PDB file of C-alpha atoms in Angstrom:
ATOM      1  CA  MET A 178      14.537  -7.728 -10.598  1.00  0.00           C
ATOM      2  CA  LYS A 179      17.492  -8.104 -12.958  1.00  0.00           C
ATOM      3  CA  GLU A 180      19.075  -5.628 -15.293  1.00  0.00           C
ATOM      4  CA  ASN A 181      22.330  -6.302 -17.153  1.00  0.00           C
ATOM      5  CA  ASN A 182      22.736  -9.502 -15.099  1.00  0.00           C
ATOM      6  CA  LEU A 183      22.991  -7.454 -11.892  1.00  0.00           C
ATOM      7  CA  LYS A 184      20.472  -8.037  -9.129  1.00  0.00           C
ATOM      8  CA  PHE A 185      19.106  -5.032  -7.268  1.00  0.00           C
ATOM      9  CA  GLY A 186      16.217  -4.082  -5.062  1.00  0.00           C
ATOM     10  CA  LEU A 187      14.859  -5.304  -1.755  1.00  0.00           C
ATOM     11  CA  PRO A 188      12.663  -8.326  -1.038  1.00  0.00           C
ATOM     12  CA  ILE A 189       9.005  -7.231  -1.009  1.00  0.00           C
ATOM     13  CA  GLY A 190       7.249  -7.578   2.352  1.00  0.00           C
ATOM     14  CA  ASN A 191      10.426  -8.236   4.308  1.00  0.00           C
ATOM     15  CA  VAL A 192      10.483  -6.209   7.563  1.00  0.00           C
ATOM     16  CA  THR A 193      14.145  -5.344   7.077  1.00  0.00           C
ATOM     17  CA  SER A 194      13.322  -4.063   3.579  1.00  0.00           C
ATOM     18  CA  GLN A 195      10.805  -1.643   5.094  1.00  0.00           C
ATOM     19  CA  ILE A 196      13.378  -0.452   7.627  1.00  0.00           C
ATOM     20  CA  PHE A 197      16.080  -0.022   4.968  1.00  0.00           C
ATOM     21  CA  ALA A 198      13.641   1.870   2.727  1.00  0.00           C
ATOM     22  CA  ASN A 199      12.743   4.224   5.574  1.00  0.00           C
ATOM     23  CA  ILE A 200      16.375   4.877   6.413  1.00  0.00           C
ATOM     24  CA  TYR A 201      17.468   5.317   2.791  1.00  0.00           C
ATOM     25  CA  LEU A 202      14.507   7.486   1.803  1.00  0.00           C
ATOM     26  CA  ASN A 203      14.653   9.709   4.881  1.00  0.00           C
ATOM     27  CA  GLU A 204      16.784  12.089   2.828  1.00  0.00           C
ATOM     28  CA  LEU A 205      13.958  12.280   0.267  1.00  0.00           C
ATOM     29  CA  ASP A 206      11.481  13.060   3.055  1.00  0.00           C
ATOM     30  CA  GLN A 207      13.632  15.937   4.284  1.00  0.00           C
ATOM     31  CA  PHE A 208      14.125  17.243   0.739  1.00  0.00           C
ATOM     32  CA  VAL A 209      10.399  17.192  -0.072  1.00  0.00           C
ATOM     33  CA  LYS A 210       9.307  18.735   3.229  1.00  0.00           C
ATOM     34  CA  ASP A 211      12.113  21.204   3.909  1.00  0.00           C
ATOM     35  CA  ARG A 212      13.519  22.183   0.509  1.00  0.00           C
ATOM     36  CA  LEU A 213      10.387  21.890  -1.624  1.00  0.00           C
ATOM     37  CA  ASN A 214       8.047  23.014   1.200  1.00  0.00           C
ATOM     38  CA  VAL A 215       5.445  20.378   0.381  1.00  0.00           C
ATOM     39  CA  SER A 216       2.747  20.343   3.063  1.00  0.00           C
ATOM     40  CA  TYR A 217       0.853  17.158   2.215  1.00  0.00           C
ATOM     41  CA  TYR A 218       3.440  14.435   1.620  1.00  0.00           C
ATOM     42  CA  PHE A 219       2.931  10.852   2.788  1.00  0.00           C
ATOM     43  CA  ARG A 220       5.351   7.968   2.345  1.00  0.00           C
ATOM     44  CA  TYR A 221       5.428   4.339   3.377  1.00  0.00           C
ATOM     45  CA  ALA A 222       8.518   2.396   2.265  1.00  0.00           C
ATOM     46  CA  ASP A 223       8.862   3.283  -1.434  1.00  0.00           C
ATOM     47  CA  ASP A 224       5.281   4.477  -2.035  1.00  0.00           C
ATOM     48  CA  PHE A 225       4.488   8.145  -1.630  1.00  0.00           C
ATOM     49  CA  VAL A 226       1.684  10.599  -2.278  1.00  0.00           C
ATOM     50  CA  ILE A 227       1.695  14.373  -2.554  1.00  0.00           C
ATOM     51  CA  LEU A 228      -1.594  16.251  -2.372  1.00  0.00           C
ATOM     52  CA  HIS A 229      -2.196  19.691  -3.864  1.00  0.00           C
ATOM     53  CA  ARG A 230      -5.048  21.435  -5.671  1.00  0.00           C
ATOM     54  CA  ASN A 231      -2.884  22.655  -8.544  1.00  0.00           C
ATOM     55  CA  PRO A 232      -1.700  20.022 -11.077  1.00  0.00           C
ATOM     56  CA  GLY A 233       0.997  22.440 -12.308  1.00  0.00           C
ATOM     57  CA  TYR A 234       2.427  22.611  -8.788  1.00  0.00           C
ATOM     58  CA  LEU A 235       2.564  18.802  -8.670  1.00  0.00           C
ATOM     59  CA  LYS A 236       4.245  18.552 -12.077  1.00  0.00           C
ATOM     60  CA  ALA A 237       6.890  21.081 -11.036  1.00  0.00           C
ATOM     61  CA  LYS A 238       7.607  19.266  -7.757  1.00  0.00           C
ATOM     62  CA  LEU A 239       7.769  15.959  -9.610  1.00  0.00           C
ATOM     63  CA  ILE A 240      10.645  17.262 -11.765  1.00  0.00           C
ATOM     64  CA  TYR A 241      12.617  18.234  -8.650  1.00  0.00           C
ATOM     65  CA  ILE A 242      11.875  14.928  -6.918  1.00  0.00           C
ATOM     66  CA  ASP A 243      12.849  12.899  -9.974  1.00  0.00           C
ATOM     67  CA  ASP A 244      16.116  14.834 -10.252  1.00  0.00           C
ATOM     68  CA  PHE A 245      16.853  14.416  -6.529  1.00  0.00           C
ATOM     69  CA  LEU A 246      16.210  10.672  -6.649  1.00  0.00           C
ATOM     70  CA  LYS A 247      18.481  10.208  -9.688  1.00  0.00           C
ATOM     71  CA  ASN A 248      21.352  12.423  -8.568  1.00  0.00           C
ATOM     72  CA  LYS A 249      21.376  11.983  -4.788  1.00  0.00           C
ATOM     73  CA  LEU A 250      19.984   8.487  -4.181  1.00  0.00           C
ATOM     74  CA  SER A 251      20.650   6.755  -7.534  1.00  0.00           C
ATOM     75  CA  LEU A 252      16.965   5.857  -7.808  1.00  0.00           C
ATOM     76  CA  ARG A 253      14.303   6.557 -10.377  1.00  0.00           C
ATOM     77  CA  LEU A 254      10.545   6.883 -10.360  1.00  0.00           C
ATOM     78  CA  HIS A 255       8.729   4.069 -12.124  1.00  0.00           C
ATOM     79  CA  PRO A 256       7.109   5.792 -15.129  1.00  0.00           C
ATOM     80  CA  ASP A 257       3.998   3.579 -14.968  1.00  0.00           C
ATOM     81  CA  LYS A 258       3.393   4.360 -11.293  1.00  0.00           C
ATOM     82  CA  VAL A 259       3.429   8.159 -11.376  1.00  0.00           C
ATOM     83  CA  GLU A 260      -0.033   9.710 -11.592  1.00  0.00           C
ATOM     84  CA  ILE A 261      -1.445  13.174 -11.217  1.00  0.00           C
ATOM     85  CA  ARG A 262      -5.158  12.937 -10.636  1.00  0.00           C
ATOM     86  CA  LYS A 263      -8.070  14.607  -8.908  1.00  0.00           C
ATOM     87  CA  PHE A 264      -8.624  13.540  -5.326  1.00  0.00           C
ATOM     88  CA  SER A 265     -12.278  12.826  -6.161  1.00  0.00           C
ATOM     89  CA  GLN A 266     -11.032   9.976  -8.407  1.00  0.00           C
ATOM     90  CA  GLY A 267      -9.428   8.336  -5.412  1.00  0.00           C
ATOM     91  CA  ILE A 268      -5.820   7.685  -4.504  1.00  0.00           C
ATOM     92  CA  ASP A 269      -4.575   4.123  -4.694  1.00  0.00           C
ATOM     93  CA  PHE A 270      -2.224   3.763  -1.719  1.00  0.00           C
ATOM     94  CA  LEU A 271      -1.087   0.691   0.223  1.00  0.00           C
ATOM     95  CA  GLY A 272      -3.918  -1.589  -0.860  1.00  0.00           C
ATOM     96  CA  TYR A 273      -6.654   0.962  -0.269  1.00  0.00           C
ATOM     97  CA  VAL A 274      -8.379   3.578  -2.385  1.00  0.00           C
ATOM     98  CA  VAL A 275      -8.606   6.846  -0.465  1.00  0.00           C
ATOM     99  CA  LEU A 276     -11.619   8.893  -1.549  1.00  0.00           C
ATOM    100  CA  PRO A 277     -12.707  12.303  -0.228  1.00  0.00           C
ATOM    101  CA  TYR A 278     -15.089  10.886   2.387  1.00  0.00           C
ATOM    102  CA  ARG A 279     -14.164   7.237   2.718  1.00  0.00           C
ATOM    103  CA  ILE A 280     -11.398   4.678   2.425  1.00  0.00           C
ATOM    104  CA  VAL A 281     -12.088   1.348   0.741  1.00  0.00           C
ATOM    105  CA  LEU A 282     -10.055  -1.723  -0.007  1.00  0.00           C
ATOM    106  CA  ARG A 283      -8.621  -1.886  -3.533  1.00  0.00           C
ATOM    107  CA  THR A 284     -10.533  -4.372  -5.753  1.00  0.00           C
ATOM    108  CA  LYS A 285      -7.458  -6.557  -6.336  1.00  0.00           C
ATOM    109  CA  THR A 286      -6.787  -6.608  -2.604  1.00  0.00           C
ATOM    110  CA  LYS A 287     -10.380  -7.769  -1.952  1.00  0.00           C
ATOM    111  CA  GLN A 288     -10.114 -10.492  -4.585  1.00  0.00           C
ATOM    112  CA  ARG A 289      -6.792 -11.695  -3.179  1.00  0.00           C
ATOM    113  CA  MET A 290      -8.200 -11.682   0.363  1.00  0.00           C
ATOM    114  CA  PHE A 291     -11.259 -13.803  -0.525  1.00  0.00           C
ATOM    115  CA  LYS A 292      -9.154 -16.210  -2.590  1.00  0.00           C
ATOM    116  CA  LYS A 293      -6.754 -16.642   0.339  1.00  0.00           C
ATOM    117  CA  LEU A 294      -9.632 -17.116   2.795  1.00  0.00           C
ATOM    118  CA  ARG A 295     -11.205 -19.828   0.628  1.00  0.00           C
ATOM    119  CA  GLN A 296      -7.816 -21.529   0.344  1.00  0.00           C
ATOM    120  CA  LYS A 297      -7.353 -21.408   4.132  1.00  0.00           C
ATOM    121  CA  MET A 298     -10.872 -22.797   4.641  1.00  0.00           C
ATOM    122  CA  LEU A 299      -9.931 -25.784   2.459  1.00  0.00           C
ATOM    123  CA  GLU A 300      -6.712 -26.241   4.435  1.00  0.00           C
ATOM    124  CA  LEU A 301      -8.714 -26.130   7.678  1.00  0.00           C
ATOM    125  CA  ASN A 302     -11.199 -28.716   6.385  1.00  0.00           C
ATOM    126  CA  ARG A 303      -8.332 -30.995   5.323  1.00  0.00           C
ATOM    127  CA  GLY A 304      -6.622 -30.659   8.686  1.00  0.00           C
ATOM    128  CA  LEU A 305      -3.614 -28.859   7.232  1.00  0.00           C
ATOM    129  CA  ILE A 306      -3.991 -25.888   9.594  1.00  0.00           C
ATOM    130  CA  THR A 307      -5.504 -25.625  13.065  1.00  0.00           C
ATOM    131  CA  SER A 308      -8.698 -23.739  13.822  1.00  0.00           C
ATOM    132  CA  GLU A 309      -6.596 -21.439  16.025  1.00  0.00           C
ATOM    133  CA  ASN A 310      -4.356 -20.601  13.072  1.00  0.00           C
ATOM    134  CA  PHE A 311      -7.382 -20.096  10.811  1.00  0.00           C
ATOM    135  CA  ASN A 312      -9.040 -17.780  13.342  1.00  0.00           C
ATOM    136  CA  GLN A 313      -5.850 -15.708  13.570  1.00  0.00           C
ATOM    137  CA  ILE A 314      -5.895 -15.296   9.793  1.00  0.00           C
ATOM    138  CA  VAL A 315      -9.572 -14.266   9.802  1.00  0.00           C
ATOM    139  CA  GLN A 316      -9.036 -11.795  12.664  1.00  0.00           C
ATOM    140  CA  SER A 317      -6.067 -10.319  10.794  1.00  0.00           C
ATOM    141  CA  TYR A 318      -8.235  -9.673   7.738  1.00  0.00           C
ATOM    142  CA  LEU A 319     -11.010  -8.215   9.895  1.00  0.00           C
ATOM    143  CA  GLY A 320      -8.421  -5.896  11.449  1.00  0.00           C
ATOM    144  CA  VAL A 321      -7.353  -4.732   7.987  1.00  0.00           C
ATOM    145  CA  LEU A 322     -10.985  -4.036   7.106  1.00  0.00           C
ATOM    146  CA  LYS A 323     -11.397  -1.813  10.185  1.00  0.00           C
ATOM    147  CA  GLN A 324      -8.890   0.625   8.652  1.00  0.00           C
ATOM    148  CA  GLY A 325     -11.428   2.006   6.219  1.00  0.00           C
ATOM    149  CA  ASN A 326     -15.099   2.076   5.365  1.00  0.00           C
ATOM    150  CA  ASN A 327     -15.354  -1.661   4.853  1.00  0.00           C
ATOM    151  CA  TYR A 328     -18.168  -2.744   7.193  1.00  0.00           C
ATOM    152  CA  GLU A 329     -20.105  -4.563   4.455  1.00  0.00           C
ATOM    153  CA  LEU A 330     -16.941  -6.339   3.372  1.00  0.00           C
ATOM    154  CA  ALA A 331     -16.283  -7.441   6.967  1.00  0.00           C
ATOM    155  CA  VAL A 332     -19.812  -8.860   7.103  1.00  0.00           C
ATOM    156  CA  ARG A 333     -19.115 -10.796   3.869  1.00  0.00           C
ATOM    157  CA  VAL A 334     -15.930 -12.224   5.421  1.00  0.00           C
ATOM    158  CA  LYS A 335     -17.816 -13.231   8.580  1.00  0.00           C
ATOM    159  CA  ASN A 336     -20.568 -14.859   6.520  1.00  0.00           C
ATOM    160  CA  LEU A 337     -18.019 -16.731   4.417  1.00  0.00           C
ATOM    161  CA  VAL A 338     -16.247 -18.208   7.429  1.00  0.00           C
ATOM    162  CA  GLY A 339     -19.365 -18.669   9.562  1.00  0.00           C
ATOM    163  CA  LEU A 340     -18.611 -15.973  12.153  1.00  0.00           C
ATOM    164  CA  TYR A 341     -21.671 -13.790  11.676  1.00  0.00           C
ATOM    165  CA  GLY A 342     -23.137 -12.712  14.998  1.00  0.00           C
ATOM    166  CA  HIS A 343     -19.934 -13.484  16.938  1.00  0.00           C
TER     167      HIS A 343
END
């Protein structure tokens, strides 16, 4: 990302970026948990969720968090990525949608996964990747699907790649 010809930010998906984010944002974690006394706060890298029944409580905490990020860490919340919503509507977090009684893969994540699998199947058929490499990719996706209520989706993946019954 560029602003005023200055580059800033961390490369997305880079392991060191995740480590740096955790180190840098540890101060935010302590502020939210210890100073604001928030009980249900979850963060991974630069994505976080706060759960509470009262929307007014969330709005008040958001003001403090925004101020802390600006003044202490020189960061800002992305205005398009801040949402206050009912838990029954689901929480979009880390590629999943967390609902009251189940966790499902986000629609865009599913679409991207199937597109990538079809692409890898073509590469396998053309001899561009080995069957061992292809199987590792498939097993990785199946592992991701085990993280939520995605049994039917796992069956679709197995059917697509010809693994059903294995």
